[in-house]
N, CA, C and O of each residue as an XYZ file, in Angstrom:
984
protein
N     166.045     28.770    260.392
C     165.797     27.645    259.333
C     166.373     26.285    259.657
O     165.783     25.269    259.289
N     167.450     26.236    260.301
C     168.142     24.968    260.661
C     167.030     23.987    261.488
O     166.711     22.853    261.132
N     166.560     24.650    262.587
C     165.762     23.922    263.648
C     164.439     23.494    262.955
O     163.983     22.358    263.083
N     163.748     24.631    262.088
C     162.550     24.002    261.379
C     162.883     23.013    260.439
O     162.137     22.042    260.313
N     163.941     23.129    259.735
C     164.170     21.962    258.654
C     164.318     20.845    259.442
O     163.522     19.929    259.234
N     165.158     20.703    260.307
C     165.388     19.404    261.068
C     164.020     18.823    261.689
O     163.876     17.602    261.747
N     163.148     19.576    262.093
C     161.672     19.095    262.543
C     160.980     18.588    261.341
O     160.204     17.634    261.394
N     161.247     19.197    260.316
C     160.488     18.703    259.006
C     161.186     17.321    258.719
O     160.541     16.276    258.632
N     162.462     17.391    258.588
C     163.056     16.020    257.909
C     163.005     14.930    258.875
O     163.070     13.756    258.508
N     162.884     15.299    260.181
C     162.738     14.101    261.050
C     161.562     13.390    260.896
O     161.532     12.202    261.218
N     160.418     14.048    260.370
C     159.228     13.337    260.079
C     159.278     12.891    258.755
O     158.916     11.768    258.404
N     159.745     13.801    257.977
C     159.980     13.338    256.411
C     160.822     12.108    256.275
O     160.353     11.201    255.588
N     162.050     11.935    256.854
C     162.830     10.832    256.496
C     163.010     10.038    257.786
O     164.136      9.541    257.814
N     161.906      9.605    259.412
C     161.876      9.488    260.967
C     162.388      8.317    261.350
O     162.453      8.033    262.546
N     163.015      5.921    267.722
C     162.890      5.355    268.335
C     162.150      5.258    269.381
O     161.733      6.070    270.207
N     162.047      4.172    269.232
C     160.727      4.098    269.885
C     160.819      3.339    271.211
O     161.299      2.206    271.211
N     160.401      3.882    272.293
C     160.310      3.238    273.520
C     158.915      3.494    274.127
O     158.347      4.585    274.081
N     158.426      2.390    274.693
C     156.968      2.255    275.132
C     156.829      3.392    276.228
O     157.814      3.734    276.883
N     155.572      3.974    276.415
C     155.263      4.802    277.428
C     155.048      4.045    278.767
O     154.946      2.819    278.725
N     154.979      4.636    279.832
C     154.867      3.917    281.121
C     153.588      3.150    281.227
O     153.430      2.274    282.078
N     152.637      3.502    280.315
C     151.288      2.821    280.400
C     151.140      1.618    279.320
O     150.215      0.806    279.314
N     152.152      1.656    278.472
C     152.125      0.546    277.260
C     153.370     -0.272    277.346
O     154.446      0.321    277.428
N     153.331     -1.600    277.333
C     154.402     -2.353    277.433
C     154.683     -2.847    275.838
O     153.819     -3.310    275.093
N     155.994     -2.649    275.528
C     156.433     -2.991    274.232
C     156.576     -4.580    274.246
O     157.185     -5.151    275.151
N     156.010     -5.218    273.248
C     156.158     -6.408    272.904
C     156.890     -6.698    271.813
O     156.501     -6.369    270.692
N     158.133     -7.407    272.039
C     159.217     -7.512    270.964
C     158.595     -8.532    269.986
O     157.910     -9.497    270.327
N     158.941     -8.175    268.670
C     158.449     -8.942    267.499
C     159.255    -10.124    267.487
O     160.477    -10.025    267.599
N     158.646    -11.322    267.351
C     159.468    -12.566    267.335
C     159.249    -13.232    266.003
O     158.183    -13.791    265.743
N     160.252    -13.174    265.164
C     160.201    -13.728    263.686
C     160.231    -15.284    263.825
O     160.357    -15.875    264.898
N     160.095    -15.880    262.573
C     160.197    -17.318    262.504
C     161.395    -17.851    262.093
O     161.458    -18.970    261.584
N     162.432    -17.085    262.285
C     163.908    -17.522    261.949
C     164.259    -17.058    260.834
O     163.457    -16.366    260.205
N     165.460    -17.313    260.356
C     166.242    -16.846    258.986
C     165.488    -17.741    257.924
O     165.326    -18.943    258.135
N     165.024    -17.114    256.758
C     164.511    -17.908    255.654
C     165.412    -17.806    254.475
O     166.224    -16.883    254.399
N     165.310    -18.656    253.613
C     166.281    -18.703    252.522
C     165.887    -17.820    251.408
O     166.653    -17.501    250.499
N     164.636    -17.433    251.520
C     164.436    -16.462    250.386
C     164.265    -14.978    251.045
O     164.123    -14.788    252.253
N     164.302    -14.015    250.104
C     164.195    -12.618    250.318
C     162.651    -12.243    250.401
O     161.903    -12.351    249.429
N     162.265    -11.818    251.583
C     160.696    -11.542    251.575
C     160.670    -10.248    252.636
O     160.572    -10.356    253.858
N     160.769     -9.145    251.970
C     160.640     -7.851    252.818
C     159.136     -7.695    253.115
O     158.217     -7.988    252.351
N     159.047     -7.211    254.288
C     157.660     -6.908    254.859
C     157.354     -5.380    254.949
O     158.134     -4.540    255.399
N     156.137     -5.147    254.467
C     155.716     -3.729    254.351
C     154.347     -3.680    255.296
O     153.431     -4.501    255.309
N     154.482     -2.534    256.038
C     153.362     -2.214    256.869
C     152.108     -2.233    256.341
O     151.883     -1.574    255.326
N     151.145     -2.959    256.923
C     149.835     -3.099    256.369
C     148.764     -2.183    257.316
O     148.599     -2.366    258.522
N     148.198     -1.341    256.643
C     147.072     -0.477    257.284
C     146.329      0.286    256.297
O     146.760      0.575    255.181
N     145.292      0.570    256.722
C     144.339      1.729    255.859
C     144.705      3.198    256.280
O     145.139      4.108    255.573
N     144.416      3.184    257.618
C     144.815      4.560    258.417
C     145.701      4.088    259.773
O     145.735      2.967    260.280
N     146.282      5.097    260.119
C     147.323      4.962    261.175
C     147.464      6.089    261.932
O     147.651      7.160    261.354
N     147.398      6.028    263.365
C     147.739      7.065    264.228
C     148.823      6.700    265.378
O     148.674      5.753    266.150
N     149.896      7.549    265.387
C     150.964      7.273    266.214
C     151.465      8.593    266.981
O     151.318      9.724    266.518
N     151.985      8.347    268.030
C     152.744      9.379    268.908
C     154.061      8.944    269.358
O     154.450      7.781    269.453
N     154.672      9.965    269.612
C     156.080      9.797    269.631
C     156.876     10.907    270.484
O     156.319     12.001    270.571
N     158.031     10.754    271.077
C     158.965     11.633    271.521
C     160.091     11.899    270.568
O     160.488     10.934    269.915
N     160.643     13.017    270.398
C     161.778     13.298    269.402
C     162.643     14.284    270.225
O     162.229     15.149    270.998
N     164.012     13.966    269.887
C     165.088     14.842    270.204
C     165.805     15.020    269.004
O     166.108     14.094    268.253
N     166.135     16.466    268.781
C     166.962     16.960    267.604
C     168.147     17.467    268.035
O     168.132     18.374    268.866
N     169.326     16.973    267.550
C     170.651     17.614    267.782
C     171.130     18.205    266.527
O     171.270     17.576    265.478
N     171.383     19.502    266.707
C     171.815     20.344    265.703
C     173.226     20.478    265.773
O     173.830     20.333    266.836
N     173.868     20.789    264.535
C     175.217     20.893    264.323
C     175.906     21.927    265.295
O     177.015     21.719    265.789
N     175.202     22.987    265.511
C     175.478     24.125    266.557
C     175.696     23.694    268.034
O     176.336     24.372    268.837
N     175.104     22.500    268.322
C     175.092     22.115    269.689
C     173.668     22.119    270.231
O     173.319     21.436    271.194
N     172.791     23.014    269.478
C     171.582     23.073    270.252
C     170.746     21.619    270.225
O     170.821     20.791    269.316
N     169.993     21.514    271.351
C     169.171     20.136    271.478
C     167.862     20.601    271.653
O     167.645     21.458    272.510
N     166.837     20.090    270.863
C     165.460     20.531    270.914
C     164.701     19.163    271.351
O     165.072     18.109    270.832
N     163.767     19.164    272.188
C     163.004     17.819    272.630
C     161.620     18.367    272.346
O     161.384     19.573    272.426
N     160.661     17.418    271.994
C     159.313     17.590    271.800
C     158.566     16.375    271.541
O     159.178     15.315    271.413
N     157.224     16.427    271.447
C     156.328     15.395    271.059
C     155.863     15.475    269.636
O     155.770     16.542    269.028
N     155.580     14.320    269.139
C     155.115     14.137    267.700
C     153.805     13.381    267.709
O     153.704     12.288    268.267
N     152.776     13.991    267.068
C     151.587     13.193    266.617
C     151.533     12.922    265.021
O     151.736     13.791    264.174
N     151.253     11.689    264.781
C     151.149     11.479    263.256
C     149.843     10.745    262.836
O     149.362      9.826    263.498
N     149.393     11.148    261.864
C     148.077     10.314    261.443
C     148.397     10.104    259.820
O     148.885     11.000    259.131
N     148.099      8.983    259.393
C     148.340      8.666    257.844
C     147.321      7.911    257.430
O     146.650      7.242    258.215
N     147.107      7.952    256.114
C     146.160      7.222    255.177
C     147.291      6.687    254.066
O     147.979      7.483    253.426
N     147.393      5.242    253.920
C     148.340      4.708    253.449
C     148.380      5.209    251.773
O     147.402      5.368    251.042
N     149.656      5.375    251.471
C     149.825      5.957    249.957
C     149.065      7.188    249.714
O     148.854      7.445    248.529
N     148.587      8.046    250.645
C     147.847      9.013    250.163
C     148.270     10.421    251.007
O     148.542     11.467    250.418
N     148.280     10.280    252.459
C     148.412     11.367    253.289
C     149.332     10.984    254.400
O     149.341      9.857    254.895
N     150.114     11.978    254.777
C     151.015     11.787    256.167
C     150.757     13.222    256.730
O     151.028     14.246    256.103
N     150.229     13.189    257.923
C     149.852     14.498    258.661
C     150.462     14.530    260.060
O     150.319     13.623    260.879
N     151.151     15.647    260.262
C     151.862     15.565    261.709
C     151.689     16.879    262.399
O     151.414     17.901    261.769
N     151.850     16.851    263.692
C     152.299     18.068    264.465
C     153.341     17.676    265.328
O     153.492     16.510    265.694
N     154.221     18.817    265.735
C     155.240     18.803    266.644
C     155.105     19.795    267.681
O     154.935     20.970    267.356
N     155.163     19.449    268.919
C     154.878     20.411    269.965
C     156.139     20.369    271.012
O     156.545     19.242    271.294
N     156.650     21.244    271.481
C     157.831     21.505    272.393
C     157.238     21.210    273.838
O     158.013     20.961    274.762
N     155.990     21.237    274.015
C     155.746     21.168    275.457
C     154.601     22.250    275.931
O     154.314     23.144    275.135
N     154.057     22.205    276.977
C     153.211     23.119    277.648
C     151.977     23.437    276.696
O     151.458     24.548    276.590
N     151.587     22.272    276.015
C     150.515     22.487    275.175
C     150.644     23.192    273.900
O     149.647     23.314    273.189
N     151.664     23.621    273.576
C     151.919     24.547    272.323
C     152.493     23.629    271.129
O     153.408     22.805    271.143
N     151.616     24.070    270.059
C     152.035     23.366    268.814
C     152.952     24.437    268.019
O     152.673     25.615    267.795
N     154.042     23.773    267.673
C     155.132     24.454    267.006
C     155.213     24.306    265.296
O     155.636     25.165    264.523
N     154.733     23.093    264.985
C     154.739     22.841    263.550
C     153.576     21.889    263.186
O     153.247     20.965    263.930
N     152.949     22.165    261.969
C     151.946     21.213    261.703
C     152.086     21.070    260.174
O     152.112     22.045    259.423
N     152.176     19.766    259.756
C     152.484     19.578    258.248
C     151.471     18.488    257.587
O     150.775     17.741    258.274
N     151.479     18.494    256.387
C     150.498     17.813    255.491
C     151.242     17.402    254.275
O     151.591     18.274    253.480
N     151.528     16.097    254.049
C     152.184     15.616    252.932
C     151.492     14.692    252.097
O     150.957     13.715    252.622
N     151.430     14.872    250.867
C     150.788     14.079    249.952
C     151.847     13.529    248.857
O     153.057     13.728    248.961
N     151.223     12.784    247.752
C     151.955     12.335    246.721
C     152.537     13.556    245.905
O     153.596     13.514    245.278
N     151.818     14.496    245.987
C     152.326     15.814    245.023
C     153.226     16.876    245.770
O     154.060     17.483    245.099
N     153.111     17.121    247.050
C     153.884     18.135    247.523
C     154.008     18.098    249.197
O     153.313     17.382    249.918
N     154.846     18.847    249.564
C     154.988     19.204    251.131
C     154.519     20.443    251.485
O     154.840     21.454    250.860
N     153.715     20.454    252.529
C     153.103     21.617    253.022
C     153.285     21.770    254.650
O     152.830     20.887    255.377
N     153.846     22.716    255.110
C     154.403     22.930    256.547
C     153.919     24.352    256.945
O     154.155     25.394    256.334
N     153.205     24.198    258.073
C     152.924     25.534    258.845
C     153.728     25.587    259.988
O     153.565     24.752    260.878
N     154.695     26.588    260.089
C     155.536     27.065    261.201
C     155.017     27.970    262.025
O     155.172     29.167    261.781
N     154.370     27.571    263.050
C     153.633     28.567    263.960
C     154.803     29.416    264.805
O     154.416     30.468    265.314
N     155.670     29.183    264.921
C     156.837     29.915    265.664
C     157.611     30.805    264.890
O     157.590     32.026    265.048
N     158.380     30.131    263.948
C     159.361     30.927    263.033
C     158.767     31.542    261.788
O     159.333     32.377    261.081
N     157.461     30.993    261.583
C     156.872     31.682    260.326
C     157.512     31.341    259.060
O     157.341     32.080    258.091
N     158.272     30.236    258.971
C     158.970     29.774    257.793
C     158.303     28.743    257.178
O     158.796     27.615    257.188
N     157.165     28.989    256.601
C     156.109     28.022    255.972
C     156.773     27.337    254.669
O     157.429     27.986    253.854
N     156.543     26.040    254.574
C     156.816     25.380    253.389
C     155.599     25.024    252.489
O     154.587     24.519    252.975
N     155.723     25.301    251.167
C     154.584     24.760    250.369
C     155.199     24.433    249.079
O     155.029     25.242    248.167
N     155.881     23.384    248.859
C     156.643     22.902    247.669
C     156.243     21.540    247.207
O     155.687     20.696    247.910
N     156.595     21.405    245.903
C     156.574     20.241    245.211
C     157.960     19.507    245.828
O     158.812     20.133    246.458
N     158.035     18.018    245.523
C     159.245     17.435    246.010
C     160.397     17.829    245.162
O     161.540     17.832    245.618
N     160.079     18.214    243.744
C     161.308     18.533    242.923
C     161.712     20.081    243.490
O     162.889     20.441    243.521
N     160.768     20.820    243.867
C     161.187     22.205    244.378
C     162.093     21.987    245.584
O     163.175     22.547    245.755
N     161.477     21.041    246.457
C     162.302     20.968    247.751
C     163.707     20.421    247.533
O     164.653     20.906    248.153
N     163.853     19.508    246.741
C     165.127     18.855    246.151
C     166.109     20.082    245.759
O     167.240     20.193    246.232
N     165.622     20.853    244.972
C     166.416     22.116    244.541
C     166.964     22.951    245.511
O     168.081     23.461    245.422
N     166.149     23.102    246.484
C     166.563     23.892    247.586
C     167.488     23.408    248.551
O     168.553     23.963    248.821
N     167.013     22.250    249.120
C     167.617     21.420    250.228
C     168.531     20.433    249.861
O     169.367     20.074    250.690
N     168.498     19.851    248.548
C     169.558     18.884    248.227
C     169.059     17.541    248.485
O     169.862     16.646    248.220
N     167.928     17.186    248.938
C     167.413     15.946    249.511
C     166.355     15.601    248.561
O     165.474     16.422    248.305
N     166.385     14.364    247.986
C     165.083     13.919    247.146
C     164.044     13.216    247.978
O     164.324     12.123    248.470
N     162.859     13.769    248.171
C     161.887     12.910    249.057
C     160.695     12.747    248.297
O     160.528     13.331    247.226
N     159.826     11.946    248.824
C     158.612     11.444    248.354
C     157.751     10.913    249.427
O     158.300     10.515    250.455
N     156.566     10.863    249.323
C     155.529     10.315    250.295
C     155.932      8.779    250.569
O     155.998      8.317    251.708
N     156.185      8.066    249.442
C     156.525      6.580    249.618
C     157.781      6.486    250.579
O     157.791      5.646    251.479
N     158.870      7.382    250.375
C     160.061      7.266    251.090
C     159.727      7.697    252.517
O     160.337      7.193    253.460
N     158.766      8.622    252.704
C     158.583      9.069    254.144
C     157.981      7.755    254.774
O     158.477      7.334    255.819
N     156.966      7.114    254.200
C     156.183      5.841    254.707
C     157.365      4.783    255.099
O     157.453      4.269    256.215
N     158.192      4.553    254.099
C     159.080      3.479    254.140
C     160.028      3.727    255.354
O     160.339      2.811    256.115
N     160.486      5.048    255.505
C     161.432      5.291    256.580
C     160.976      5.073    257.812
O     161.555      4.335    258.609
N     159.726      5.802    258.101
C     158.904      5.642    259.263
C     158.859      4.332    259.825
O     159.139      4.091    260.999
N     158.430      3.312    258.801
C     157.930      2.069    259.449
C     158.937      0.725    258.753
O     158.574     -0.436    258.568
N     160.235      1.318    258.470
C     161.338      0.403    258.380
C     161.136     -0.492    257.151
O     161.588     -1.631    257.264
N     160.546     -0.180    256.016
C     160.348     -0.701    254.979
C     161.568     -0.551    254.043
O     162.323      0.404    254.218
N     161.815     -1.502    252.994
C     162.801     -1.147    252.047
C     162.374      0.070    251.243
O     161.178      0.244    251.013
N     163.353      0.973    250.778
C     163.038      2.074    250.178
C     162.099      1.870    248.898
O     161.129      2.613    248.753
N     162.394      0.838    247.944
C     161.599      0.694    246.857
C     161.427     -0.878    246.749
O     162.230     -1.588    247.355
N     160.466     -1.418    246.043
C     160.300     -2.887    245.745
C     161.251     -3.144    245.140
O     161.644     -2.247    244.394
N     161.936     -4.256    245.162
C     163.122     -4.732    244.474
C     162.894     -5.263    242.981
O     161.930     -5.998    242.769
N     163.651     -4.951    242.071
C     163.692     -5.290    240.735
C     165.033     -5.652    240.037
O     166.082     -5.718    240.677
N     164.963     -5.875    238.753
C     166.076     -6.567    237.979
C     167.290     -5.608    238.107
O     168.397     -6.130    237.976
N     167.227     -4.284    238.343
C     168.266     -3.458    238.310
C     169.030     -3.350    239.506
O     170.110     -2.761    239.471
N     168.553     -3.900    240.669
C     169.018     -3.944    242.077
C     170.062     -4.979    242.479
O     169.966     -6.122    242.032
N     171.048     -4.642    243.294
C     171.844     -5.866    243.751
C     171.408     -6.332    245.152
O     171.195     -5.509    246.043
N     171.278     -7.643    245.338
C     170.869     -8.264    246.637
C     171.941     -9.327    246.791
O     172.209    -10.109    245.879
N     172.591     -9.334    248.060
C     173.221    -10.427    248.579
C     172.901    -10.750    250.032
O     172.457     -9.891    250.794
N     173.128    -11.961    250.386
C     172.976    -12.320    251.649
C     174.198    -12.631    252.452
O     175.067    -13.390    252.022
N     174.270    -12.005    253.697
C     175.405    -12.149    254.405
C     175.001    -12.565    255.959
O     174.597    -11.739    256.777
N     175.159    -13.860    256.213
C     174.602    -14.550    257.294
C     173.075    -14.334    257.400
O     172.361    -14.762    256.493
N     172.593    -13.762    258.348
C     171.189    -13.492    258.734
C     170.570    -12.064    258.168
O     169.436    -11.655    258.419
N     171.448    -11.468    257.441
C     171.027    -10.240    256.935
C     171.059    -10.251    255.404
O     172.018    -10.761    254.825
N     170.091     -9.733    254.764
C     170.133     -9.375    253.226
C     170.672     -7.982    253.168
O     170.226     -7.123    253.928
N     171.672     -7.706    252.243
C     171.992     -6.396    251.823
C     171.497     -5.991    250.320
O     171.710     -6.623    249.285
N     170.898     -4.970    250.452
C     170.141     -4.472    249.099
C     170.617     -3.215    248.711
O     170.631     -2.275    249.506
N     171.049     -3.106    247.434
C     171.390     -1.760    246.807
C     170.627     -1.368    245.877
O     170.469     -2.090    244.893
N     170.018     -0.196    245.980
C     169.177      0.325    244.918
C     169.620      1.723    244.465
O     170.195      2.480    245.248
N     169.330      2.082    243.113
C     169.650      3.472    242.808
C     168.416      3.889    242.066
O     168.038      3.301    241.053
N     167.794      4.926    242.598
C     166.628      5.413    241.820
C     166.635      7.037    241.880
O     166.914      7.675    242.895
N     166.304      7.560    240.707
C     166.230      9.106    240.712
C     167.531      9.781    241.171
O     167.442     10.803    241.851
N     168.695      9.297    240.855
C     169.959      9.975    241.028
C     170.355      9.752    242.665
O     171.162     10.532    243.170
N     169.785      8.708    243.441
C     170.016      8.423    244.818
C     170.366      7.161    245.043
O     169.624      6.279    244.610
N     171.343      6.874    245.632
C     171.600      5.297    246.024
C     171.264      5.039    247.401
O     171.553      5.761    248.355
N     170.529      3.772    247.433
C     169.982      3.403    248.849
C     170.836      2.239    249.086
O     171.129      1.531    248.123
N     171.314      1.931    250.381
C     171.958      0.750    250.817
C     171.155      0.207    252.167
O     171.244      0.761    253.263
N     170.417     -0.883    251.919
C     169.700     -1.307    253.259
C     170.129     -2.759    253.652
O     170.379     -3.660    252.852
N     170.171     -2.830    254.921
C     170.436     -4.154    255.563
C     169.087     -4.649    256.140
O     168.563     -4.068    257.090
N     168.542     -5.719    255.555
C     167.030     -6.226    256.033
C     167.342     -7.536    256.886
O     168.149     -8.399    256.541
N     166.671     -7.551    257.910
C     166.815     -8.772    258.687
C     165.903     -9.848    258.185
O     164.697     -9.705    257.982
N     166.696    -11.086    257.980
C     165.952    -12.149    257.356
C     164.878    -12.759    258.145
O     164.045    -13.460    257.571
N     164.813    -12.536    259.533
C     163.864    -13.100    260.520
C     162.470    -12.528    260.391
O     161.443    -13.148    260.667
N     162.535    -11.239    259.927
C     161.031    -10.526    259.754
C     161.074     -9.606    258.574
O     160.065     -8.935    258.358
N     161.985     -9.500    257.876
C     161.794     -8.810    256.646
C     161.865     -7.275    256.795
O     161.379     -6.568    255.912
N     162.418     -6.769    257.817
C     162.197     -5.277    257.971
C     163.743     -4.689    257.955
O     164.731     -5.335    258.304
N     163.741     -3.549    257.553
C     165.061     -2.774    257.413
C     165.822     -2.506    258.781
O     165.271     -1.807    259.632
N     167.005     -3.019    258.993
C     167.713     -2.639    260.340
C     168.538     -1.384    260.204
O     168.750     -0.636    261.159
N     169.034     -1.164    258.890
C     169.828      0.047    258.662
C     169.705      0.483    257.374
O     169.563     -0.318    256.451
N     169.751      1.910    257.175
C     169.525      2.312    255.808
C     170.580      3.476    255.556
O     170.735      4.316    256.442
N     171.218      3.542    254.524
C     172.048      4.568    254.042
C     171.719      5.063    252.750
O     171.635      4.283    251.801
N     171.518      6.329    252.617
C     171.148      6.722    251.090
C     172.055      8.062    250.960
O     172.178      8.819    251.923
N     172.662      8.301    249.755
C     173.315      9.319    249.369
C     172.862      9.721    247.957
O     172.534      8.903    247.097
N     172.874     11.112    247.787
C     172.399     11.597    246.409
C     173.889     11.353    245.636
O     174.996     11.401    246.173
N     173.585     11.080    244.232
C     174.689     11.056    243.446
C     175.549     12.132    243.235
O     176.692     11.993    242.799
N     174.974     13.343    243.568
C     175.795     14.687    243.461
C     176.291     15.060    244.779
O     176.918     16.116    244.860
N     176.109     14.356    245.824
C     176.752     14.476    247.071
C     176.116     15.557    247.944
O     176.585     15.870    249.039
N     175.072     16.089    247.433
C     174.251     17.298    248.092
C     173.678     16.834    249.318
O     173.866     17.540    250.309
N     173.011     15.777    249.439
C     172.532     15.332    250.727
C     172.524     13.707    250.980
O     172.523     12.906    250.046
N     172.520     13.345    252.294
C     172.664     12.065    252.713
C     171.965     11.729    253.785
O     171.675     12.612    254.592
N     171.567     10.414    253.994
C     170.721     10.001    255.366
C     171.231      8.609    255.787
O     171.503      7.695    255.008
N     171.313      8.580    257.024
C     171.542      7.204    257.777
C     170.393      6.983    258.715
O     170.173      7.887    259.521
N     169.615      5.901    258.736
C     168.704      5.509    259.679
C     169.025      4.239    260.264
O     169.051      3.307    259.462
N     169.295      3.951    261.549
C     169.422      2.866    262.279
C     168.387      2.515    263.197
O     168.069      3.337    264.057
N     167.676      1.129    263.117
C     166.555      0.633    263.967
C     167.101     -0.332    264.885
O     167.753     -1.310    264.519
N     166.797     -0.015    266.230
C     167.579     -0.846    267.250
C     166.613     -1.986    267.559
O     167.073     -2.846    268.310
N     165.338     -2.165    267.119
C     164.672     -3.281    267.491
C     163.194     -3.139    266.927
O     162.920     -2.121    266.292
N     162.291     -4.056    267.120
C     161.098     -4.139    266.605
C     160.048     -4.702    267.565
O     160.289     -5.622    268.347
N     158.816     -4.058    267.446
C     157.826     -4.323    268.446
C     156.565     -5.080    267.695
O     156.441     -4.852    266.492
N     155.674     -5.916    268.297
C     154.663     -6.317    267.509
C     153.394     -5.602    267.785
O     152.891     -5.485    268.902
N     152.912     -5.128    266.660
C     151.602     -4.398    266.783
C     150.643     -4.902    265.929
O     150.777     -4.674    264.727
N     149.546     -5.648    266.385
C     148.678     -6.484    265.713
C     149.175     -7.454    264.750
O     148.759     -7.585    263.599
N     150.158     -8.167    265.348
C     150.798     -9.101    264.458
C     151.857     -8.721    263.677
O     152.506     -9.595    263.103
N     152.164     -7.472    263.549
C     153.091     -6.804    262.505
C     154.326     -6.178    263.194
O     154.212     -5.436    264.170
N     155.567     -6.529    262.613
C     156.660     -5.653    263.147
C     156.750     -4.279    262.861
O     156.671     -3.937    261.681
N     156.920     -3.330    263.848
C     156.991     -2.022    263.716
C     158.314     -1.567    264.516
O     158.638     -2.238    265.496
N     159.007     -0.576    264.179
C     160.062     -0.189    264.868
C     160.041      0.189    266.364
O     159.094      0.838    266.810
N     161.079     -0.208    267.159
C     161.016      0.207    268.631
C     161.870      1.575    268.596
O     161.447      2.562    269.198
N     162.877      1.604    267.998
C     163.946      2.736    268.049
C     164.351      3.019    266.847
O     164.436      2.160    265.970
N     164.660      4.318    266.664
C     165.364      4.740    265.407
C     166.140      5.889    265.710
O     165.747      6.718    266.531
N     167.508      6.020    264.939
C     168.322      7.003    265.053
C     168.620      7.523    263.535
O     169.014      6.769    262.645
N     168.402      8.775    263.382
C     168.543      9.235    262.044
C     169.769     10.304    261.992
O     169.809     11.175    262.861
N     170.686     10.253    261.066
C     171.571     11.254    260.860
C     171.554     11.741    259.469
O     171.589     10.952    258.525
N     171.494     13.176    259.299
C     171.204     13.911    257.949
C     172.317     14.792    257.815
O     172.993     15.302    258.708
N     172.425     14.915    256.427
C     173.501     16.000    255.842
C     172.703     16.610    254.694
O     172.293     15.902    253.774
N     172.488     17.892    254.747
C     171.469     18.596    253.698
C     172.015     19.996    253.570
O     172.847     20.431    254.366
N     171.554     20.671    252.596
C     172.095     22.006    252.261
C     171.005     23.062    252.843
O     169.805     22.790    252.817
N     171.477     24.228    253.347
C     170.861     25.361    253.600
C     171.506     26.556    253.089
O     172.709     26.472    252.839
N     170.852     27.751    252.878
C     171.487     28.807    252.252
C     172.940     29.163    252.919
O     173.833     29.601    252.194
N     173.138     28.978    254.221
C     174.344     29.255    254.713
C     175.454     28.113    254.570
O     176.580     28.290    255.035
N     175.089     26.915    253.900
C     176.055     25.928    253.699
C     175.504     24.560    254.288
O     174.485     24.509    254.977
N     176.215     23.544    253.975
C     175.894     22.265    254.352
C     175.689     22.114    255.948
O     176.311     22.769    256.785
N     174.754     21.182    256.209
C     174.480     21.044    257.694
C     174.263     19.606    257.984
O     173.885     18.817    257.117
N     174.528     19.243    259.327
C     174.210     17.877    259.647
C     173.386     17.817    261.075
O     173.576     18.655    261.956
N     172.656     16.971    261.175
C     171.438     16.947    262.192
C     171.360     15.572    262.734
O     171.520     14.713    261.867
N     171.148     15.108    263.992
C     170.984     13.704    264.514
C     169.632     13.932    265.141
O     169.343     14.860    265.896
N     168.767     12.866    264.688
C     167.397     12.842    265.255
C     167.121     11.453    266.098
O     167.496     10.384    265.616
N     166.604     11.493    267.085
C     166.332     10.447    268.007
C     164.626     10.200    268.040
O     164.038     11.193    268.467
N     163.919      9.294    267.744
C     162.562      9.342    267.971
C     162.112      8.154    268.793
O     162.586      7.055    268.508
N     161.296      8.260    269.727
C     160.636      7.303    270.710
C     159.047      7.122    270.502
O     158.272      7.875    271.093
N     158.632      6.212    269.737
C     157.189      5.954    269.644
C     156.542      5.535    271.038
O     156.904      4.523    271.640
N     155.666      6.302    271.447
C     154.915      5.960    272.614
C     153.542      5.116    272.282
O     152.922      4.503    273.151
N     153.177      5.173    270.962
C     152.004      4.280    270.550
C     152.005      4.472    269.053
O     152.368      5.477    268.441
N     151.434      3.084    268.459
C     151.304      3.076    267.134
C     150.095      2.325    266.818
O     150.079      1.150    267.183
N     149.012      2.823    266.165
C     147.641      2.404    266.242
C     147.199      2.328    264.676
O     146.933      3.351    264.045
N     147.144      1.030    264.107
C     146.685      0.974    262.776
C     144.971      0.939    262.782
O     144.329      0.293    263.610
N     144.467      1.620    261.883
C     142.976      1.751    261.832
C     142.557      1.338    260.368
O     143.221      1.503    259.345
N     141.209      0.717    260.502
C     140.586      0.701    259.211
C     139.498      1.780    258.928
O     139.086      1.962    257.782
N     139.060      2.465    259.955
C     138.078      3.608    259.896
C     138.840      4.914    259.468
O     139.985      5.103    259.879
N     138.242      5.774    258.682
C     138.878      7.089    258.254
C     139.286      7.895    259.571
O     138.703      7.685    260.635
N     140.295      8.806    259.450
C     140.784      9.758    260.254
C     140.622     11.245    259.566
O     140.548     11.414    258.349
N     140.588     12.098    260.367
C     140.537     13.505    260.057
C     142.118     14.002    259.837
O     143.000     13.529    260.553
N     142.375     14.843    258.953
C     143.663     15.498    258.756
C     143.561     16.973    258.766
O     143.796     17.542    257.700
N     143.217     17.753    259.900
C     142.945     19.043    259.694
C     144.444     19.763    259.420
O     145.492     19.530    260.023
N     144.223     20.666    258.372
C     145.484     21.408    258.058
C     144.987     22.627    257.180
O     144.075     22.410    256.383
N     145.538     23.914    257.278
C     145.405     24.933    256.388
C     146.431     25.965    256.708
O     146.941     26.005    257.828
N     146.743     26.777    255.788
C     147.582     27.724    255.963
C     146.939     28.993    256.545
O     147.629     29.988    256.767
């Protein structure tokens, strides 16, 4: 269960290095601005590929490749393959639920987000998945949030649905450089660190991300470290297919 859950959460809550055939173009911002202007990824559909390394608390290290397809605010679809053309996991995430087909361990998941939180101690949503993947702030800022500026960084504290989110946003391009979240009951936590940003169709997308997770399993609390390397990120306006079935 630990390996499967780590693979799920990597995508659910997900550095990026260019492949040999594609050169990363660092995103150049316009310099620090006086106003807080967070930037959200703009796309209708998106297709992305990545490499992932998952380090479990037991010392086990799993390496694989990830394919992601997305329809903004509607669907996140993914597959994880350990190599040799074999597909280990296929997932389908919507606004309502998480559906995962585990082709190796046969530990499928078909849960609403509330059911998932009850079991694993992590509060998830499609919006949170999207925002973590593309280094967006967890939620749009409103009157209940705390925002301060420290040099070239904006520090944003938000509490939503019994979870506290602390984000450091770079003023030069409005993307999250670091995110820490903790459930108020201390059942789950997440740290995501983005080491740089690349320019994709004039937009900043992450170059590298390191994720550290603490969550609950039947055998007790667990910790997992996840490194992601995007080899391509391609926004589309034309529809994509999202093949999935149990």
